[in-house]
C-alpha cells in the first residue's frame, strides 16, 4: 500500500504563534505533495502544490508568507502557519503523489487557534 | 472554467436500496475523474478512478462525456457505505492537481 502520515494530528496554539505541520510519505517517494484545507461542512480547498527541491506553487488567494511550505526531501513536506489567527483554525490535509493520477492522503491535522 | 458539481449535499437511502451519487463536471480537455470517500474519523481515500474502470466495494462509475457526468452507483447499499463522498477531476495541464466537488454525505438507514 501507500501510506501518508501527518503530524501532529491536532494542535491548539495561541494567536500570534507559528505552527508546523509535517506530511510524510512512508513507503514511497513523492516528488509532488499537495496541501489542502477543509472548512467545516465544505469541500477540500487546494492551498498549494509542493515540489521537492523547488518553491511551492500557491493557489490564488493563499498567502505564501503566511503558509510556508518546505518540501525538503522526497518523503517530507512541511506547512508552517505563521502568526496564526483564529480564522486559520481549520482541518489541514496533505496528499502525496505516487504517480500520475495516484494521490494518497494523510489523515489530516486539526488546528485550533485560540 | 473547470468545475465539479455534486448537486446533493445529503443523500439518505435504506439498506439494500440502490444508490446513485451524482457528479457533473466542466472541463475543456480530456478529463480524468475520481471518486474519493471519507468514512467517519478516517482519512480521505481513493474509491475509484474512471481510467481503471474497476469496481471497488461494489461501487461503479461510468464516464459519460455527452452528459459530462461521472455518477457513482451501487445496486444494493450497505450500512458501512455511510460516508462522505467526493467527486474530483484532475488538471492534467497543471501538475495533476485535483478539482473537488462539494461532497455528498451518504447515510444508509437500517
Short mmCIF file of C-alpha atoms in Angstrom, two decimals:
data_model
loop_
_atom_site.label_atom_id
_atom_site.label_comp_id
_atom_site.label_asym_id
_atom_site.label_seq_id
_atom_site.Cartn_x
_atom_site.Cartn_y
_atom_site.Cartn_z
CA UNK A 1 0.00 0.00 0.00
CA UNK A 2 0.86 3.65 0.10
CA UNK A 3 0.68 5.46 3.40
CA UNK A 4 0.89 9.14 4.13
CA UNK A 5 1.19 10.38 7.68
CA UNK A 6 0.69 13.78 9.21
CA UNK A 7 1.99 15.13 12.46
CA UNK A 8 0.55 16.36 14.67
CA UNK A 9 -2.97 15.05 14.26
CA UNK A 10 -4.29 18.01 16.22
CA UNK A 11 -2.79 21.13 17.70
CA UNK A 12 -4.01 24.06 19.74
CA UNK A 13 -1.98 27.23 19.68
CA UNK A 14 -2.30 30.82 20.79
CA UNK A 15 -2.94 33.63 18.40
CA UNK A 16 0.29 35.07 17.05
CA UNK A 17 2.34 31.92 17.32
CA UNK A 18 3.52 29.67 14.49
CA UNK A 19 2.65 26.04 13.94
CA UNK A 20 4.42 23.48 11.78
CA UNK A 21 2.60 20.50 10.26
CA UNK A 22 4.52 17.61 8.75
CA UNK A 23 3.43 15.39 5.89
CA UNK A 24 5.36 12.22 5.20
CA UNK A 25 5.04 9.52 2.58
CA UNK A 26 6.04 6.41 4.49
CA UNK A 27 6.62 3.81 1.82
CA UNK A 28 7.08 5.71 -1.41
CA UNK A 29 8.81 8.77 -2.71
CA UNK A 30 6.73 11.75 -3.68
CA UNK A 31 8.13 14.46 -5.90
CA UNK A 32 4.90 16.33 -5.52
CA UNK A 33 2.75 16.87 -2.45
CA UNK A 34 -0.37 18.94 -2.09
CA UNK A 35 -1.76 20.85 0.85
CA UNK A 36 -5.49 21.23 1.29
CA UNK A 37 -7.67 23.00 3.77
CA UNK A 38 -11.11 21.80 4.75
CA UNK A 39 -13.58 24.12 6.38
CA UNK A 40 -16.47 22.61 8.31
CA UNK A 41 -19.14 21.23 6.02
CA UNK A 42 -17.24 22.34 2.95
CA UNK A 43 -15.12 20.60 0.36
CA UNK A 44 -11.38 20.47 0.27
CA UNK A 45 -9.65 23.59 -0.96
CA UNK A 46 -6.24 23.28 -2.54
CA UNK A 47 -3.81 25.67 -0.93
CA UNK A 48 -0.56 24.90 -2.65
CA UNK A 49 1.47 22.39 -4.60
CA UNK A 50 4.77 21.41 -3.10
CA UNK A 51 7.55 20.15 -5.35
CA UNK A 52 10.70 18.64 -3.91
CA UNK A 53 13.64 20.95 -4.24
CA UNK A 54 11.73 23.94 -5.54
CA UNK A 55 9.38 26.64 -4.36
CA UNK A 56 5.80 25.77 -3.74
CA UNK A 57 3.08 26.96 -6.08
CA UNK A 58 0.27 28.69 -4.23
CA UNK A 59 -3.35 28.93 -5.29
CA UNK A 60 -4.87 32.33 -5.80
CA UNK A 61 -5.84 33.92 -2.54
CA UNK A 62 -3.47 31.88 -0.39
CA UNK A 63 -0.82 33.99 1.33
CA UNK A 64 2.56 32.40 0.74
CA UNK A 65 4.18 34.39 3.54
CA UNK A 66 1.63 33.11 5.97
CA UNK A 67 1.56 29.49 4.89
CA UNK A 68 5.18 28.50 4.43
CA UNK A 69 5.76 25.24 2.61
CA UNK A 70 9.03 23.37 2.53
CA UNK A 71 9.49 20.14 0.57
CA UNK A 72 12.98 19.25 1.71
CA UNK A 73 13.03 15.61 0.70
CA UNK A 74 11.10 13.12 -1.39
CA UNK A 75 9.24 11.91 1.67
CA UNK A 76 8.63 15.05 3.68
CA UNK A 77 6.78 18.31 3.17
CA UNK A 78 6.02 20.79 5.92
CA UNK A 79 3.41 23.50 6.21
CA UNK A 80 4.08 26.27 8.70
CA UNK A 81 1.24 28.56 9.64
CA UNK A 82 2.93 31.75 10.74
CA UNK A 83 1.41 34.28 13.13
CA UNK A 84 -1.70 32.16 13.42
CA UNK A 85 -5.07 33.76 13.97
CA UNK A 86 -8.39 32.20 14.97
CA UNK A 87 -9.58 32.33 11.36
CA UNK A 88 -6.75 29.95 10.48
CA UNK A 89 -8.42 27.29 12.57
CA UNK A 90 -9.23 24.50 10.19
CA UNK A 91 -8.51 20.96 9.12
CA UNK A 92 -5.36 20.73 7.02
CA UNK A 93 -4.86 17.69 4.80
CA UNK A 94 -1.87 16.79 2.69
CA UNK A 95 -1.63 14.37 -0.17
CA UNK A 96 1.39 12.81 -1.82
CA UNK A 97 1.58 11.84 -5.43
CA UNK A 98 2.94 8.36 -6.02
CA UNK A 99 2.46 8.54 -9.76
CA UNK A 100 0.28 10.34 -12.24
CA UNK A 101 -3.36 10.19 -11.14
CA UNK A 102 -2.38 8.42 -7.94
CA UNK A 103 -2.57 10.52 -4.81
CA UNK A 104 -2.67 9.33 -1.25
CA UNK A 105 -3.99 11.43 1.55
CA UNK A 106 -2.82 11.97 5.07
CA UNK A 107 -5.27 11.73 7.94
CA UNK A 108 -5.32 15.48 8.41
CA UNK A 109 -4.32 17.89 11.15
CA UNK A 110 -6.86 19.85 13.09
CA UNK A 111 -5.56 23.29 14.01
CA UNK A 112 -7.31 25.37 16.63
CA UNK A 113 -6.05 28.88 17.24
CA UNK A 114 -7.23 30.48 20.47
CA UNK B 1 -13.91 27.08 -16.23
CA UNK B 2 -13.02 23.75 -14.69
CA UNK B 3 -15.61 22.71 -12.18
CA UNK B 4 -17.01 19.66 -10.46
CA UNK B 5 -20.60 19.75 -9.26
CA UNK B 6 -22.20 17.40 -6.79
CA UNK B 7 -25.78 18.62 -6.56
CA UNK B 8 -26.78 16.67 -3.47
CA UNK B 9 -25.28 17.63 -0.12
CA UNK B 10 -27.08 14.78 1.60
CA UNK B 11 -28.44 11.50 0.32
CA UNK B 12 -30.27 9.08 2.55
CA UNK B 13 -31.35 5.62 1.41
CA UNK B 14 -32.39 2.40 3.06
CA UNK B 15 -30.10 -0.57 3.33
CA UNK B 16 -30.44 -2.77 0.28
CA UNK B 17 -31.71 0.03 -1.93
CA UNK B 18 -29.78 1.24 -4.97
CA UNK B 19 -27.56 4.28 -4.58
CA UNK B 20 -26.58 6.89 -7.12
CA UNK B 21 -24.38 9.82 -6.20
CA UNK B 22 -24.37 12.44 -8.90
CA UNK B 23 -21.33 14.21 -10.26
CA UNK B 24 -21.16 16.57 -13.21
CA UNK B 25 -18.07 18.26 -14.48
CA UNK B 26 -16.95 21.08 -16.68
CA UNK B 27 -13.56 20.69 -18.31
CA UNK B 28 -12.12 21.83 -21.59
CA UNK B 29 -9.78 18.91 -22.16
CA UNK B 30 -9.97 15.17 -21.63
CA UNK B 31 -10.91 14.69 -18.01
CA UNK B 32 -9.61 12.19 -15.55
CA UNK B 33 -12.22 11.65 -12.88
CA UNK B 34 -12.18 10.09 -9.46
CA UNK B 35 -14.38 9.29 -6.53
CA UNK B 36 -12.94 9.66 -3.04
CA UNK B 37 -14.55 8.53 0.18
CA UNK B 38 -14.09 9.71 3.74
CA UNK B 39 -15.51 7.47 6.44
CA UNK B 40 -16.16 8.95 9.81
CA UNK B 41 -12.90 9.83 11.57
CA UNK B 42 -10.78 8.33 8.81
CA UNK B 43 -8.57 9.75 6.14
CA UNK B 44 -9.73 10.52 2.68
CA UNK B 45 -9.15 7.57 0.37
CA UNK B 46 -9.47 6.86 -3.28
CA UNK B 47 -12.56 4.83 -4.11
CA UNK B 48 -12.20 4.54 -7.85
CA UNK B 49 -10.98 6.30 -10.96
CA UNK B 50 -12.53 6.15 -14.35
CA UNK B 51 -9.37 5.19 -16.23
CA UNK B 52 -9.11 1.88 -14.40
CA UNK B 53 -12.80 1.02 -14.86
CA UNK B 54 -12.75 -1.13 -11.77
CA UNK B 55 -15.40 -1.81 -9.20
CA UNK B 56 -14.49 -1.26 -5.56
CA UNK B 57 -16.74 -2.20 -2.68
CA UNK B 58 -19.49 -2.76 -5.20
CA UNK B 59 -19.37 0.80 -6.49
CA UNK B 60 -19.06 1.64 -10.16
CA UNK B 61 -18.93 4.87 -12.09
CA UNK B 62 -19.09 5.42 -15.82
CA UNK B 63 -17.79 8.49 -17.51
CA UNK B 64 -20.44 9.94 -19.80
CA UNK B 65 -18.77 12.58 -21.92
CA UNK B 66 -22.01 13.52 -23.65
CA UNK B 67 -23.67 14.40 -20.36
CA UNK B 68 -20.37 15.39 -18.70
CA UNK B 69 -21.22 13.16 -15.79
CA UNK B 70 -19.48 10.60 -13.62
CA UNK B 71 -22.19 9.30 -11.33
CA UNK B 72 -21.30 6.79 -8.63
CA UNK B 73 -23.61 3.80 -8.33
CA UNK B 74 -24.14 0.77 -6.19
CA UNK B 75 -27.04 -1.64 -6.68
CA UNK B 76 -27.53 -2.57 -3.02
CA UNK B 77 -26.45 -0.15 -0.32
CA UNK B 78 -24.89 -1.39 2.91
CA UNK B 79 -24.74 0.40 6.24
CA UNK B 80 -20.96 0.60 6.09
CA UNK B 81 -21.29 2.70 2.95
CA UNK B 82 -22.33 5.65 5.07
CA UNK B 83 -19.63 8.26 4.48
CA UNK B 84 -18.76 11.48 2.72
CA UNK B 85 -18.15 11.05 -0.99
CA UNK B 86 -16.21 13.48 -3.12
CA UNK B 87 -16.03 13.57 -6.87
CA UNK B 88 -12.82 15.04 -8.25
CA UNK B 89 -11.26 15.90 -11.58
CA UNK B 90 -7.56 16.14 -12.23
CA UNK B 91 -5.98 19.02 -14.06
CA UNK B 92 -3.68 17.24 -16.46
CA UNK B 93 -2.33 20.59 -17.62
CA UNK B 94 -1.25 21.62 -14.15
CA UNK B 95 0.60 19.04 -12.16
CA UNK B 96 -2.41 16.77 -11.82
CA UNK B 97 -3.97 18.94 -9.17
CA UNK B 98 -7.43 17.85 -8.17
CA UNK B 99 -10.55 19.93 -8.51
CA UNK B 100 -13.09 18.89 -5.92
CA UNK B 101 -16.82 18.70 -5.79
CA UNK B 102 -18.51 19.87 -2.63
CA UNK B 103 -19.14 16.33 -1.46
CA UNK B 104 -22.24 14.30 -0.77
CA UNK B 105 -22.94 12.82 2.60
CA UNK B 106 -24.44 9.38 2.17
CA UNK B 107 -26.46 7.92 5.01
CA UNK B 108 -27.64 4.34 4.82
CA UNK B 109 -30.62 3.70 7.04
CA UNK B 110 -31.08 0.24 8.55
#
